Amino acid sequence: MSKPHPQQGSKHLPLSTLALSVRLALGAGVAAGLLAQGVQAQNAPVLPRVEITGSAIKQIESETPLPVQVITRAEIDKTGVTTAAELMTRISANVGGLTDGASINVGGDQRGFNSANLRGIGTSSTLVLLNGRRMANFASPGDDTGVDLNNIPAAAIQRVEVLLDGASSLYGTDAIGGVINFITRKDFRGVELNAYGLKTDEGGAGKRTVSISGGIGDVQDDGYNIFAVFDAQRTDRLSTSQRKFVSELQVPQRLGHLLSSFTSPGNIRLTSAQRDHLQEIGFQLNGKPITNRMINLAIPKCSPPANLYLPGGTGGQDACTYDYMGDTELYPKTEKQNLLSRGVFKINSDTQAYAEVALSRSRSYYVGSAARVTAAIDYRKIPQLANTGLDTLDEDDAGELEVRVRLNEAGRRTSELTSEGQRYVLGVSGMVGGWDYDVGFNHSVNTVKDKDTHGYLLYKELKQGIADGRINPFGPSSPEGQALIDSIQVNDVVRRARGTMDSLDMKASRALTTLPGGELSLAVGGEVRRERTDFNPSALLMSNNINNDDAPEGGKATSDRRRVAGVFGELLAPFTKEIQAQISARYDRYQKVGGALSPKVGLSYTPNKSLLVRASMGRGFRAPSMSELYRPTVYSSTATLPDPVYCATVDNDYSDCADNWNTRRYSNANLKPERSKQFSLGAVMEPGQHLTVSADYWNIKRTNLISEIGDDIILGNLAKYGSLVHRDEDGKIDYINLRKENRGAQKASGIDLVVDVHNIHTGVGRFGAHLNGTYVLASKIQTAPGDAFISNLNRFVTEGVVQRWRHTVSFDWDQGPFSATLSNSFSSGYEDQNSAINTTDGSVVKANRVKAYSLWDMSGSYAWSKQLKLRAGIQNMFDKSPPYSNQAFHFLSGYDPSYTDPRGRRFYASANYAFK
């Protein structure tokens, strides 16, 4: 994809014009690190000055600073992707962004949110822009803050510029990881129709899209241009039963202890006294005396395939284990619509007015496993236990049994998540008094509705129905019980969130004087912004009476707002034809948080036409997000972890002292901003007419890091973090406090590599190849000042992994109306999480190294005429399945859904017809 320089026909561009190639973008702001003004031949034609992502000064493209990956519309078409989120998975520097696959869970945070995460340092540190301006962040509160990529009008994208140098003076220095600027068409005329269809080899996850574009008017000739693009697409759901690789992962055999003890028929969780009593009277199951506290009267049958008799599983040898990986979805059904319209009006020869409207709606349908419930039932209602005398025991609620039920009769839990975006921009641009200016007002909104539609039941009524026998936890219920289940189904929008951003921005630039290398140019500008977030849980949710959907602690409707102001300046100084400097700075101030000045400086040196050297250094500043400051408390739980205090009393027997401990996750209104330092050093080389190579070293350090301490780290260092673990009167863990704090630091460094082979003409056509890769040298977090850094480089830690090497590579051919592309995306293997514990026997999961993940795609196109173009392709040609992983962080087990794709081999075709 992203080429180090654009090709103009078959003419090869020299390195001078080549900087365009690698499009070194000035980290926008504090925009430093200027890239070299490419040395131009003395008799070269005068090139137009254009706007470059990361700089407020219009420049000849060959003079662009710092590396920017540029992805054109043609390159997007070749990949066969249809959404901005799918496109981001092919950016080697994008690690750990939120995707549809990874968001599969029941009752989880921020479902439906698709995000980017440059450098793997956090979604909140990646700035996503549409036509150089901000959008409202995904409104639903959670750990991640950023723009929902579903709100990007994919069909209207002309190109994407990915600025890989962090902290931007132009857009905001919170862009510590970098900037992704989606640039849409701006002067389209005519009508264009596009249809696309995709089918998977094994079924499920099919996709259909249609788009229509239309525009009239020429700004120069007619004084105006108005155009609109509408895009609609639908993706089908994908269930575990539709993918053979799920059974090949052997999750029950390898990870039985990650499965569930909530089964159908239900398991019974005995107290120690109840178990001992049943052993004393000789009670047997499956012809053997019971040994565990968990029993199931149906063993060994257990109603497969989802409910298994799995002695090594969570249920143990006396009970059943539920394999949710055989009864859930891998990919949600989605429906997405986007509309972008833009109008430009010529006021006079020096002034233009423009207006832009972007509307989007993304609806995701999440289907998980059937509802689970813990309830109580009198033992005398169970024929096999009715005469065991459990009511004679000396304990509270003698004779009452705890049952853990998977309520298949209620159906699978289904939710509907709707994310809607609105964005309106009005602006004026032009020239006045030698200044090139642009002033714009931006009103942007994101609304999120989270609706429980089926499988979620009224909790009190459900427990009562089990207690009085109307609902049978061990087999089919009576018609009366089924009627009760149907009557207490929840169909309610349980959470509503709305985020609004209003901003007024201005920038202006002009040449001041002439230096030996060209014009000394100055840019100044600023922005005032108002942000507001509203969160409204429903009355039903706050009643805490929805089974499997808990109310937040102290939950209530919230409304928070703040004002933000920033000013910046940028100076472009070409001291000589070979040496250029760019100096910039931005001051941002956030209401109630504070402000900071973030400077940046960059240099570029072009000793000859075949070499360009660049370097930059700067500082960044990220204020805490509204969610980090004011998010409602969330109840959650850890992965299965040992409690060292409890373990010391039972000879470190993990079967007794390891559990899924309750957590309470808090925001913090007293958070301070994060600070960052970053620098880069790189070169662009052109050793031959058809070859361009660039390599850029980057280094980022964040301090005052806003984060929670990982629950595994807390329990691994109780001497330091024991105060975060709250215990009951018996010394058992009640809950763990996970609070957002300013803690420690984060370091990340690596090398971006681009190799581009272009315009090789042969008797059978023109060939080219492109490699874009990122080799990470370090990725680590320090929990608190003075602590050792913990590395997640090539190692899954707490929430995920940063792979050592990621790349995309493509090979292109074209001749006449025919063209073809073969491409590969690759992520290196890594050390697995290797920490999951079997609470039945106390064993730790067998150590595993996750294999490398490599996917090959191929597409071909034929230009039938000037109006009609046809394309067909195969994604994941060799039907590569996600590699096995024992990670215990994501809801889905057996593989890591954050970067893999469960859809398998896919075939697609598209047709594009243009009237111009």
Short mmCIF file of C-alpha atoms in Angstrom, two decimals, residues 39 74 117-118 163 177 226 242 245 304 307 332 382 394 446 474 496 534-535 683 714 804 834 836:
data_model
loop_
_atom_site.label_atom_id
_atom_site.label_comp_id
_atom_site.label_asym_id
_atom_site.label_seq_id
_atom_site.Cartn_x
_atom_site.Cartn_y
_atom_site.Cartn_z
CA VAL A 39 16.68 19.31 -4.35
CA ALA A 74 -6.61 2.94 -6.04
CA ASN A 117 -3.82 2.47 17.81
CA LEU A 118 -0.56 3.67 16.31
CA LEU A 163 1.57 10.75 10.07
CA GLY A 177 1.31 7.99 18.66
CA ILE A 226 -21.40 20.43 -4.88
CA GLN A 242 -19.58 -22.30 10.87
CA PHE A 245 -10.84 -24.17 12.91
CA PRO A 304 -23.46 -31.98 24.26
CA ASN A 307 -22.30 -28.89 27.53
CA PRO A 332 -21.25 -9.69 14.54
CA ILE A 382 -34.68 -32.51 43.22
CA ASP A 394 -25.82 -27.06 61.05
CA ASN A 446 -21.55 10.89 18.32
CA PHE A 474 -32.16 -29.45 35.10
CA ARG A 496 -27.45 5.99 26.01
CA ASP A 534 -23.71 12.73 28.51
CA PHE A 535 -24.33 9.22 29.85
CA ALA A 683 16.84 8.53 5.60
CA ILE A 714 -1.20 -6.08 41.82
CA ARG A 804 8.28 -7.56 16.97
CA ASN A 834 0.80 -18.66 29.69
CA ALA A 836 -4.35 -19.40 32.90
#
